[in-house]
Coordinates of C-alpha atoms and ligand atoms in Angstrom, one line a residue:
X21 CA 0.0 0.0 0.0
X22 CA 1.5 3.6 -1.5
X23 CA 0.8 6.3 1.5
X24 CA 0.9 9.8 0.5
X25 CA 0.8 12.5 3.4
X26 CA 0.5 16.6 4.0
X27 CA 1.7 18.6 6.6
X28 CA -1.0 21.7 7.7
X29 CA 0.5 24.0 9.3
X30 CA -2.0 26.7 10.6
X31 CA -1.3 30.3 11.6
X32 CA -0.2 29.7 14.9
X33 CA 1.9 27.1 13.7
X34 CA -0.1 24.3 15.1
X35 CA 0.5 21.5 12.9
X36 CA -1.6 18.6 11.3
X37 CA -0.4 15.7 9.8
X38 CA -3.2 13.7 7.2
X39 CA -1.8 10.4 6.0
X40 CA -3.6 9.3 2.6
X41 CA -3.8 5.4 2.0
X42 CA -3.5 6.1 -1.5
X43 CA -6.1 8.0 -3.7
X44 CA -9.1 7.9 -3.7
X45 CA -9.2 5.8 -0.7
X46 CA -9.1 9.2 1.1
X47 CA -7.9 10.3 4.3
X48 CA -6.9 7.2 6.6
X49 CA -5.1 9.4 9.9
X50 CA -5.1 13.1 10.8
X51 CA -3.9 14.1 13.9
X52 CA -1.8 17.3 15.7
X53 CA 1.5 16.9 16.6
X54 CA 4.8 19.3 17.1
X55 CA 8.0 19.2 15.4
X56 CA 10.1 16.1 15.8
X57 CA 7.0 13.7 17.3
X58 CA 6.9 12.3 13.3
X59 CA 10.4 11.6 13.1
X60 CA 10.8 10.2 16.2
X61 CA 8.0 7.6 16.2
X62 CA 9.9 6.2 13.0
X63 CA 13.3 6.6 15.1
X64 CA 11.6 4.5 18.0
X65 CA 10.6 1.8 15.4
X66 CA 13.2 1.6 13.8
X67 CA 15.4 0.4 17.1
X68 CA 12.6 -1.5 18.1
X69 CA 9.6 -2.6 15.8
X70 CA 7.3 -3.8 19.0
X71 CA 7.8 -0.3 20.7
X72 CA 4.5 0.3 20.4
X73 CA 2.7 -3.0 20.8
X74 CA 0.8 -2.2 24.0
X75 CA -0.3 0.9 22.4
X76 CA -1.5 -0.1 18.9
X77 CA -3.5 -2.7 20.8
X78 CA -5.2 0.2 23.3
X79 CA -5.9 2.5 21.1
X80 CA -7.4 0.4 18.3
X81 CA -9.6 -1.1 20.7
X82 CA -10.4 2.2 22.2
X83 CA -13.6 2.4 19.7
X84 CA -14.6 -1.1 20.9
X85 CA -13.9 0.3 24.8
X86 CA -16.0 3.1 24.2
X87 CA -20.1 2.9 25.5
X88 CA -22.4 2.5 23.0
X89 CA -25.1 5.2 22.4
X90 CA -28.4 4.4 20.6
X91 CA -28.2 5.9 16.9
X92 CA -31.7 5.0 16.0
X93 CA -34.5 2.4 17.9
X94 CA -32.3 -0.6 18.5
X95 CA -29.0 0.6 16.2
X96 CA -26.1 1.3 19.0
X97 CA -22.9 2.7 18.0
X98 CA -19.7 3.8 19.7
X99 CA -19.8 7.4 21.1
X100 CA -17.2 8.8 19.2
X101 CA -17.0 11.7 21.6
X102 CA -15.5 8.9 23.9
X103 CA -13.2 7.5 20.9
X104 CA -10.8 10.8 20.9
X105 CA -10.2 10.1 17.0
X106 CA -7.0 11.6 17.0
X107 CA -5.8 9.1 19.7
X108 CA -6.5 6.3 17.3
X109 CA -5.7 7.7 14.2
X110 CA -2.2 8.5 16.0
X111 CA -2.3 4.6 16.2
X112 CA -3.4 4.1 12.7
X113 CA 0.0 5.9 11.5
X114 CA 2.3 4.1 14.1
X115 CA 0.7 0.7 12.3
X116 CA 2.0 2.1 9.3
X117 CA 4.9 2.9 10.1
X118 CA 5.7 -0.4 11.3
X119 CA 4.8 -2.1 8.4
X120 CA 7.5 0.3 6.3
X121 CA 10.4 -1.9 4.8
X122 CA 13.2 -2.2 6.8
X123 CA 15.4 -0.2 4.4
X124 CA 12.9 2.8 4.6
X125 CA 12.4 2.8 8.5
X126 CA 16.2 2.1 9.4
X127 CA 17.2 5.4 7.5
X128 CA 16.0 7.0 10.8
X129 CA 18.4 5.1 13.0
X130 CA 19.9 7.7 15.1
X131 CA 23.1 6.5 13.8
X132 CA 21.9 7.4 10.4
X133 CA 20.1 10.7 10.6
X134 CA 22.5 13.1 9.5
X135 CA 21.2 12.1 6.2
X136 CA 18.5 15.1 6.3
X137 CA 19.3 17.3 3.4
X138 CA 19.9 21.1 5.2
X139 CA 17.2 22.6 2.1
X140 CA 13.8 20.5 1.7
X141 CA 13.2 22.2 -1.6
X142 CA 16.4 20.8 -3.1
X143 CA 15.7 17.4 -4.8
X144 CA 18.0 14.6 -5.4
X145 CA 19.6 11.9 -3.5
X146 CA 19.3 13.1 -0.2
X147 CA 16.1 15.5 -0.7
X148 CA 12.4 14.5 -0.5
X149 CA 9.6 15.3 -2.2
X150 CA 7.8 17.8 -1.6
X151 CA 5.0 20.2 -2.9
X152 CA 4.4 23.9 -0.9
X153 CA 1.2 26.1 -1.0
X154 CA -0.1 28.9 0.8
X155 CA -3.6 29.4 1.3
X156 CA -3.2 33.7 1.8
X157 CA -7.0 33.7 2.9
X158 CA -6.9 31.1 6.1
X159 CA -2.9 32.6 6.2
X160 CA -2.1 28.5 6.5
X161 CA 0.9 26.4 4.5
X162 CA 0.2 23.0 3.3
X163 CA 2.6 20.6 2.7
X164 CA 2.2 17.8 0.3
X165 CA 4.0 14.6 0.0
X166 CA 4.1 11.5 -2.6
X167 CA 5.2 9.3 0.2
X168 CA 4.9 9.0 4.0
X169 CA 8.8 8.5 3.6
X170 CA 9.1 12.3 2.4
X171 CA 7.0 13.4 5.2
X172 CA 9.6 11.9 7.8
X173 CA 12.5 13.3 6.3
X174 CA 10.4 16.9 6.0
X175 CA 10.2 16.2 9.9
X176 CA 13.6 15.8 10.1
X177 CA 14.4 18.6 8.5
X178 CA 12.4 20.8 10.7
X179 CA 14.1 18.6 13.7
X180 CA 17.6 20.1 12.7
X181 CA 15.7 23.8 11.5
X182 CA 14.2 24.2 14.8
X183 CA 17.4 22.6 16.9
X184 CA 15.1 20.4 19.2
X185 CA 16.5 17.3 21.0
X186 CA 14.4 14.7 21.8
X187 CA 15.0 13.0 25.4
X188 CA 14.8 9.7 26.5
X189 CA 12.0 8.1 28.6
X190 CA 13.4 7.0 31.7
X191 CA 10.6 4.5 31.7
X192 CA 10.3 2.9 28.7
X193 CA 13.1 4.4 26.9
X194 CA 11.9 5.6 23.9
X195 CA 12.8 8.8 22.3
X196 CA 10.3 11.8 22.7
X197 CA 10.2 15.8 22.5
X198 CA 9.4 16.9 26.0
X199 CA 6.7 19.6 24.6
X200 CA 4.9 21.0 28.0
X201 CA 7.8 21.2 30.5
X202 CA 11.5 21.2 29.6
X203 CA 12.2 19.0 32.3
X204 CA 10.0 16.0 31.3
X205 CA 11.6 12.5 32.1
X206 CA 8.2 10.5 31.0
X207 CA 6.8 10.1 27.7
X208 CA 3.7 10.1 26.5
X209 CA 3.3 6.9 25.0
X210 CA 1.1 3.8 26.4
X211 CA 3.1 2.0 28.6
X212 CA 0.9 -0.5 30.4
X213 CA -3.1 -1.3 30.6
X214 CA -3.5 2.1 28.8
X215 CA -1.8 4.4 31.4
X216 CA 1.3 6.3 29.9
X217 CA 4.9 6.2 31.2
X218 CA 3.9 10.1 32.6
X219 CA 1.0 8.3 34.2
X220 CA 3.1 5.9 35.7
X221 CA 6.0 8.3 36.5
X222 CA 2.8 10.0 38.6
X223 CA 2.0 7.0 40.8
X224 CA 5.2 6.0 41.4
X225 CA 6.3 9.3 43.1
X226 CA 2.7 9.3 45.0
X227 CA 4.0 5.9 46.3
X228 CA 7.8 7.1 47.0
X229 CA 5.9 9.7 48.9
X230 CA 4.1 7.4 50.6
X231 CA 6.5 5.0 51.9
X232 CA 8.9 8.2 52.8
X233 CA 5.9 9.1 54.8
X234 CA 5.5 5.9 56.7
X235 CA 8.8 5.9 57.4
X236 CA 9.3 8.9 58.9
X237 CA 6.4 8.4 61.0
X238 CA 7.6 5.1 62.3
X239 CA 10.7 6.7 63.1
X240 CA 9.4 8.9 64.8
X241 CA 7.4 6.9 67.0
X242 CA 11.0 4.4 67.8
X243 CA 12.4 7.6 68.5
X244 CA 10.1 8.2 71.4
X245 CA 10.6 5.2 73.2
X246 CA 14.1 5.4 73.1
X247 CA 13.6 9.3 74.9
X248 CA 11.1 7.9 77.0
X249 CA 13.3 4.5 78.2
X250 CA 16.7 6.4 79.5
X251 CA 16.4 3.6 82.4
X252 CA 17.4 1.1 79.8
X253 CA 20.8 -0.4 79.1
X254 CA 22.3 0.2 76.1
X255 CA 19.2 1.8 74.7
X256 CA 21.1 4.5 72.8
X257 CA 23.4 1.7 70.5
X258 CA 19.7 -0.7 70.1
X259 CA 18.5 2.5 68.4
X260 CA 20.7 3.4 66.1
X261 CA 21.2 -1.2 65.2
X262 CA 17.3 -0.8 64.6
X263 CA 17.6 2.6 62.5
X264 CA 19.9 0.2 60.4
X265 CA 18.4 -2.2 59.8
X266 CA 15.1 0.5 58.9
X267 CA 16.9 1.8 56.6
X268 CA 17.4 -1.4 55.0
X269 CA 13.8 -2.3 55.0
X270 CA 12.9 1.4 53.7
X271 CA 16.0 0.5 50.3
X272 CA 14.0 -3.3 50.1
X273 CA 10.2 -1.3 50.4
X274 CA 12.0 1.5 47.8
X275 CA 13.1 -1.0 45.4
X276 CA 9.5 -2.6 45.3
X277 CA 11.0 -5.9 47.0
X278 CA 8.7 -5.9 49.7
X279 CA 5.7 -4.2 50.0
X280 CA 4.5 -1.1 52.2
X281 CA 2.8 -3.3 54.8
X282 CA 5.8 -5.6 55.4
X283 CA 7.9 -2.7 55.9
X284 CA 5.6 -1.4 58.3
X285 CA 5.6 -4.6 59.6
X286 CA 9.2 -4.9 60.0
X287 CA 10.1 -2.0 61.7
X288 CA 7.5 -0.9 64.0
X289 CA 7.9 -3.5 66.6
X290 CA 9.5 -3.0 69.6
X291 CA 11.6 -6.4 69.7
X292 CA 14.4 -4.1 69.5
X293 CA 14.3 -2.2 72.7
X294 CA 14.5 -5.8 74.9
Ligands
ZN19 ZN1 7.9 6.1 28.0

């Protein structure tokens, strides 16, 4: 299947991408993105062609997850206001793209990017094809493409234009273009039962906090026996053996090798004062 593709870009530089499966088939994906997110889909796939498994498979389904709502007496549908059709057409194009030969998708290897020409309008063995109009009425430019293989090396071009880096997920590893906060570590991307690595990132902090939390409080509360026990020997040096060996529950709880309520378990008896 030949893919043809346009870039919109609108007058406040908000950009669409529409992927064609071939004419007159019509439009198969249209969705927003920002500069690099094309480019580095293909990167991501191209060091790993099941990057996106868990995704394709939730957001494909998402029409089937979605309720039904009655279109006419007994005729129930989908409610596409639940679908988010961007969402899965973002899907629909990362299908795509992993069906793309090998000797297409590997030219986005990081190792072999520097391939992008520096001038998309400049044709030949490094340039793409690539047709440019301006609409002067909605002030937008639309960029056309033969192939969806043009439209990733346009993206790459506009990678090395714009000077934007993407980072790495510290999740799941893939690469991605922090676009809200500079300081991003989590992607975007569906990491696990349909909850992103940012979503993850999220909990996991919540239950960092949470443990830090428990803790402390225990702590705490070992630290008030030993004030109110002066009468007992040694009392000082059983302390600070059991705030050891806390800490070493609190690394095993940290590391998710035991869970919240052992931890709690192990260190708020008092075996350690006797
Ligand atoms: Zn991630």
């Amino acid at each position: 299947m030949n893919y043809a593709a346009e870039i919109f870009i609108g007058q406040n530089v908000e950009r669409c991408f529409h992927l064609y499966a071939g004419q007159p088939e019509g439009q198969f994906a249209s969705f927003h993105y920002g500069v690099g997110d094309l480019v580095v889909t293909a990167r991501n796939l191209a060091n790993d062609r099941d990057a996106y498994n868990q995704e394709l498979k939730f957001r494909l389904n998402k029409p089937l997850a979605a309720p039904l709502v009655e279109l006419s007496p007994g005729i129930k549908i989908p409610d596409w206001r639940e679908t988010d059709g961007e969402f899965i057409n973002f899907g629909a194009f990362v299908s795509v793209l992993k069906d793309m030969p090998e000797e297409e998708l590997s030219a986005f290897k990081p190792s072999s990017l520097p391939f992008i020409p520096s001038n998309p309008w400049e044709r030949g063995e490094s340039g793409f094809d690539v047709h440019f109009s301006f609409d002067r009425q909605i002030g937008a430019t639309l960029l056309s493409f033969s192939s969806l293989h043009d439209a990733l090396m346009y993206d790459s071009y506009e990678v090395k234009k714009y000077d934007v880096h993407p980072v790495k997920c510290q999740n799941c590893g893939k690469l991605f273009f922090p676009h809200s906060r500079s300081d991003e570590i989590y992607c975007d991307n569906i990491f696990r039962n349909g909850k992103t690595c940012k979503d993850l990132g999220y909990e996991m902090k919540v239950k960092a906090d949470q443990i830090m939390k428990e803790y402390r409080r225990i702590y705490k509360m070992q630290n008030a026996r030993k004030q109110r026990n002066p009468q007992k020997r040694n009392i000082a040096a059983r302390f600070d053996d059991w705030a050891v060996s806390a800490k070493q529950a609190l690394k095993l709880c940290q590391n998710g090798e035991i869970t919240l309520e052992e931890m709690k378990h192990r260190i708020s008896g008092t075996d350690w004062m006797s």
